[in-house]
Short mmCIF file of C-alpha atoms in Angstrom, two decimals:
data_model
loop_
_atom_site.label_atom_id
_atom_site.label_comp_id
_atom_site.label_asym_id
_atom_site.label_seq_id
_atom_site.Cartn_x
_atom_site.Cartn_y
_atom_site.Cartn_z
CA UNK A 202 68.40 -100.55 -43.05
CA UNK A 203 65.49 -102.70 -44.15
CA UNK A 204 65.41 -103.97 -47.73
CA UNK A 205 61.80 -103.97 -48.92
CA UNK A 206 61.12 -106.16 -51.97
CA UNK A 207 58.27 -104.61 -53.94
CA UNK A 208 55.19 -106.36 -55.23
CA UNK A 209 53.45 -103.96 -57.58
CA UNK A 210 49.97 -105.16 -58.49
CA UNK A 211 48.31 -104.56 -61.87
CA UNK A 212 45.27 -106.56 -62.94
CA UNK A 213 46.03 -109.17 -60.29
CA UNK A 214 49.61 -109.74 -61.48
CA UNK A 215 52.99 -108.86 -60.02
CA UNK A 216 54.46 -106.29 -62.42
CA UNK A 217 56.99 -103.50 -62.75
CA UNK A 218 56.31 -100.25 -64.52
CA UNK A 219 58.79 -98.00 -66.30
CA UNK A 220 58.65 -94.51 -64.77
CA UNK A 221 55.11 -95.13 -63.55
CA UNK A 222 53.67 -95.69 -67.03
CA UNK A 223 50.83 -98.26 -66.85
CA UNK A 224 51.33 -99.00 -70.55
CA UNK A 225 54.94 -100.00 -69.90
CA UNK A 226 54.40 -102.90 -67.50
CA UNK A 227 56.51 -106.05 -67.30
CA UNK A 228 54.79 -109.03 -65.67
CA UNK A 229 57.18 -110.85 -63.34
CA UNK A 230 54.78 -113.27 -61.68
CA UNK A 231 51.16 -114.22 -62.34
CA UNK A 232 50.81 -115.17 -58.66
CA UNK A 233 51.61 -112.34 -56.23
CA UNK A 234 50.98 -114.76 -53.36
CA UNK A 235 53.66 -117.15 -54.60
CA UNK A 236 56.01 -114.20 -55.06
CA UNK A 237 55.42 -113.11 -51.46
CA UNK A 238 56.13 -116.62 -50.20
CA UNK A 239 59.35 -116.67 -52.25
CA UNK A 240 60.48 -113.36 -50.77
CA UNK A 241 59.90 -114.75 -47.28
CA UNK A 242 61.93 -117.85 -48.15
CA UNK A 243 64.71 -115.60 -49.48
CA UNK A 244 65.10 -114.02 -46.05
CA UNK A 245 63.42 -110.66 -46.51
CA UNK A 246 61.80 -109.20 -43.39
CA UNK A 247 59.16 -106.89 -44.88
CA UNK A 248 57.05 -106.57 -48.04
CA UNK A 249 56.22 -103.39 -49.94
CA UNK A 250 52.90 -103.67 -51.80
CA UNK A 251 51.37 -101.23 -54.28
CA UNK A 252 47.91 -101.42 -55.82
CA UNK A 253 48.74 -99.70 -59.12
CA UNK A 254 45.20 -99.87 -60.49
CA UNK A 255 43.97 -98.51 -57.17
CA UNK A 256 46.32 -95.52 -57.38
CA UNK A 257 44.58 -94.42 -60.59
CA UNK A 258 41.07 -95.44 -59.52
CA UNK A 259 41.29 -93.79 -56.11
CA UNK A 260 40.05 -96.93 -54.38
CA UNK A 261 41.31 -100.50 -53.81
CA UNK A 262 41.26 -102.60 -57.00
CA UNK A 263 43.67 -105.47 -56.31
CA UNK A 264 42.23 -106.35 -52.90
CA UNK A 265 42.00 -110.06 -53.70
CA UNK A 266 45.68 -110.21 -54.60
CA UNK A 267 46.66 -108.32 -51.44
CA UNK A 268 44.62 -110.68 -49.27
CA UNK A 269 46.20 -113.67 -51.01
CA UNK A 270 49.65 -112.24 -50.22
CA UNK A 271 48.72 -111.79 -46.56
CA UNK A 272 47.52 -115.42 -46.45
CA UNK A 273 50.66 -116.75 -48.14
CA UNK A 274 53.28 -114.92 -46.09
CA UNK A 275 53.83 -114.10 -42.43
CA UNK A 276 56.00 -111.09 -43.26
CA UNK A 277 54.76 -107.65 -42.21
CA UNK A 278 53.61 -105.65 -45.23
CA UNK A 279 53.12 -101.99 -46.06
CA UNK A 280 50.56 -101.08 -48.70
CA UNK A 281 49.88 -98.05 -50.87
CA UNK A 282 47.69 -97.21 -53.84
CA UNK A 283 44.12 -95.93 -53.82
CA UNK A 284 43.87 -95.42 -50.06
CA UNK A 285 42.10 -92.11 -49.65
CA UNK A 286 40.00 -92.25 -46.45
CA UNK A 287 40.00 -93.47 -42.86
CA UNK A 288 37.56 -96.29 -43.57
CA UNK A 289 39.87 -97.83 -46.18
CA UNK A 290 42.88 -97.42 -43.88
CA UNK A 291 41.04 -99.19 -41.07
CA UNK A 292 39.87 -101.93 -43.43
CA UNK A 293 43.41 -102.77 -44.51
CA UNK A 294 44.83 -102.64 -41.00
CA UNK A 295 42.08 -104.99 -39.84
CA UNK A 296 42.97 -107.39 -42.66
CA UNK A 297 46.57 -107.58 -41.49
CA UNK A 298 48.48 -104.81 -43.29
CA UNK A 299 51.02 -103.42 -40.82
CA UNK A 300 51.50 -99.99 -42.37
CA UNK A 301 49.37 -98.00 -44.82
CA UNK A 302 51.01 -95.59 -47.26
CA UNK A 303 49.15 -92.38 -48.10
CA UNK A 304 50.22 -90.51 -51.23
CA UNK A 305 47.70 -88.48 -53.22
CA UNK A 306 45.54 -87.78 -50.19
CA UNK A 307 48.58 -86.37 -48.36
CA UNK A 308 48.66 -83.59 -50.96
CA UNK A 309 44.93 -83.12 -51.49
CA UNK A 310 43.75 -83.45 -47.88
CA UNK A 311 46.65 -83.47 -45.39
CA UNK A 312 44.24 -83.40 -42.45
CA UNK A 313 43.28 -86.99 -43.25
CA UNK A 314 46.92 -87.97 -42.72
CA UNK A 315 46.94 -86.23 -39.34
CA UNK A 316 43.67 -87.86 -38.33
CA UNK A 317 44.96 -91.27 -39.45
CA UNK A 318 48.17 -90.89 -37.44
CA UNK A 319 46.12 -90.16 -34.32
CA UNK A 320 43.71 -93.04 -34.94
CA UNK A 321 46.37 -95.57 -35.94
CA UNK A 322 49.66 -94.51 -34.32
CA UNK A 323 52.79 -95.99 -35.85
CA UNK A 324 50.92 -97.44 -38.82
CA UNK A 325 50.77 -94.53 -41.26
CA UNK A 326 53.45 -93.68 -43.82
CA UNK A 327 53.45 -90.94 -46.43
CA UNK A 328 54.50 -91.72 -49.98
CA UNK A 329 56.24 -88.79 -51.66
CA UNK A 330 56.73 -89.40 -55.36
CA UNK A 331 58.61 -86.65 -57.18
CA UNK A 332 59.28 -85.76 -60.78
CA UNK A 333 62.09 -83.19 -61.11
CA UNK A 334 61.69 -82.51 -57.39
CA UNK A 335 57.95 -81.77 -57.59
CA UNK A 336 55.40 -84.06 -55.97
CA UNK A 337 53.27 -86.14 -58.37
CA UNK A 338 49.81 -87.49 -57.51
CA UNK A 339 46.97 -89.60 -58.93
CA UNK A 340 49.19 -92.53 -59.84
CA UNK A 341 51.90 -90.05 -60.91
CA UNK A 342 49.61 -88.78 -63.68
CA UNK A 343 49.57 -85.22 -62.28
CA UNK A 344 52.35 -83.04 -60.89
CA UNK A 345 51.58 -80.67 -58.01
CA UNK A 346 53.20 -77.36 -57.09
CA UNK A 347 54.75 -78.80 -53.91
CA UNK A 348 58.37 -79.85 -53.54
CA UNK A 349 59.13 -83.12 -51.78
CA UNK A 350 60.66 -81.28 -48.82
CA UNK A 351 57.66 -78.92 -48.56
CA UNK A 352 55.32 -81.89 -48.30
CA UNK A 353 57.47 -83.73 -45.78
CA UNK A 354 57.63 -80.71 -43.50
CA UNK A 355 53.83 -80.47 -43.46
CA UNK A 356 53.80 -83.69 -41.43
CA UNK A 357 56.82 -83.09 -39.22
CA UNK A 358 54.68 -83.10 -36.07
CA UNK A 359 51.88 -85.40 -37.25
CA UNK A 360 53.23 -88.75 -36.07
CA UNK A 361 53.99 -90.18 -39.52
CA UNK A 362 56.01 -93.38 -39.10
CA UNK A 363 57.97 -93.10 -42.36
CA UNK A 364 58.28 -91.26 -45.65
CA UNK A 365 58.73 -93.34 -48.77
CA UNK A 366 60.51 -91.17 -51.31
CA UNK A 367 60.46 -92.17 -54.96
CA UNK A 368 62.26 -90.41 -57.79
CA UNK A 369 59.88 -91.16 -60.67
CA UNK A 370 62.49 -90.62 -63.37
CA UNK A 371 64.58 -93.40 -61.84
CA UNK A 372 61.71 -95.77 -61.06
CA UNK A 373 61.95 -99.01 -63.00
CA UNK A 374 64.68 -97.49 -65.17
CA UNK A 375 67.67 -99.18 -63.51
CA UNK A 376 69.54 -95.85 -63.50
CA UNK A 377 70.55 -95.99 -59.86
CA UNK A 378 68.99 -94.40 -56.79
CA UNK A 379 68.91 -90.60 -56.63
CA UNK A 380 71.01 -90.67 -53.48
CA UNK A 381 71.55 -86.91 -53.31
CA UNK A 382 67.88 -85.90 -53.34
CA UNK A 383 66.91 -88.75 -51.01
CA UNK A 384 69.61 -87.75 -48.53
CA UNK A 385 68.60 -84.08 -48.77
CA UNK A 386 65.03 -85.02 -47.85
CA UNK A 387 66.20 -87.19 -44.96
CA UNK A 388 68.28 -84.32 -43.60
CA UNK A 389 65.37 -81.88 -43.90
CA UNK A 390 62.94 -83.92 -41.79
CA UNK A 391 63.02 -85.91 -38.57
CA UNK A 392 60.66 -88.51 -40.08
CA UNK A 393 62.45 -91.74 -41.08
CA UNK A 394 62.95 -91.94 -44.87
CA UNK A 395 62.77 -95.01 -47.09
CA UNK A 396 64.51 -94.70 -50.48
CA UNK A 397 62.72 -95.95 -53.57
CA UNK A 398 63.20 -95.94 -57.32
CA UNK A 399 66.15 -96.88 -59.47
CA UNK A 400 68.00 -99.54 -57.48
CA UNK A 401 70.18 -101.22 -60.11
CA UNK A 402 72.84 -103.07 -58.15
CA UNK A 403 74.49 -103.63 -54.78
CA UNK A 404 76.39 -100.37 -55.38
CA UNK A 405 73.19 -98.38 -54.82
CA UNK A 406 72.75 -99.94 -51.40
CA UNK A 407 76.37 -99.21 -50.53
CA UNK A 408 75.95 -95.60 -51.67
CA UNK A 409 72.94 -95.14 -49.37
CA UNK A 410 74.83 -96.71 -46.47
CA UNK A 411 77.76 -94.36 -47.07
CA UNK A 412 75.64 -91.21 -46.63
CA UNK A 413 75.96 -89.25 -43.40
CA UNK A 414 72.27 -89.74 -42.70
CA UNK A 415 70.42 -92.87 -41.63
CA UNK A 416 67.67 -94.23 -43.86
CA UNK A 417 65.05 -96.58 -42.48
CA UNK A 418 65.29 -98.69 -45.60
CA UNK A 419 65.29 -99.03 -49.36
CA UNK A 420 62.74 -100.52 -51.75
CA UNK A 421 63.80 -102.62 -54.71
CA UNK A 422 61.83 -104.37 -57.39
CA UNK A 423 63.20 -104.91 -60.90
CA UNK A 424 66.79 -105.46 -59.72
CA UNK A 425 65.60 -108.31 -57.49
CA UNK A 426 63.38 -109.86 -60.14
CA UNK A 427 66.10 -109.57 -62.79
CA UNK A 428 68.67 -111.15 -60.49
CA UNK A 429 70.93 -108.09 -60.54
CA UNK A 430 70.51 -107.85 -56.79
CA UNK A 431 71.24 -111.02 -54.84
CA UNK A 432 69.00 -111.19 -51.80
CA UNK A 433 71.55 -112.72 -49.43
CA UNK A 434 74.32 -110.30 -50.42
CA UNK A 435 71.99 -107.29 -50.28
CA UNK A 436 70.62 -108.17 -46.87
CA UNK A 437 74.15 -108.66 -45.53
CA UNK A 438 75.27 -105.26 -46.84
CA UNK A 439 72.38 -103.49 -45.14
CA UNK A 440 72.68 -105.22 -41.78
#
């Protein structure tokens, strides 16, 4: 399993939200580029980037910060937030992003996901963010009528490289990963699943490892920044 440290970008800063609420943001680093370099020095192998402003605006907003991260670190990075068309996907891939995460557009226009997978094989992930099991969109501001499993199955044959599943109620709340719902999704689809939201300690990583399904990885943010999750210990557990 890969441990993805998250760099969530709001107004050019590295922040963490509580349950996706933009008004409940904690700034952890004024320099996302420095944070990326630190994560590389800590031994992480990937970066998970989110343009939070972009998720609400429907277009890239923190592009300068993302480009600074790419310049400061040699780690491969996946990016989500405000990516709604093929031109924006291609732009980010050309700038050095290794994998683009499509969320809102996967609900509103699933054909774009299929087209993107054909145009950029192996470089498209789908972000499924759920509140009480129902998929949320537009920066989590709206809840759709789709379940997480329903949405995942729409792309079973599309060539999606990964599904990033976030339980919104757990996100940033340090309540622990929703292992049961994440495992249920992983069992329902053949697409590799990355767990996200709620990692509070090393016990969450051990719980994911103990499941009878293989996850591609897990994303952590606040637990790493707060020091509740030691990078070296966490990476060893997941290897």
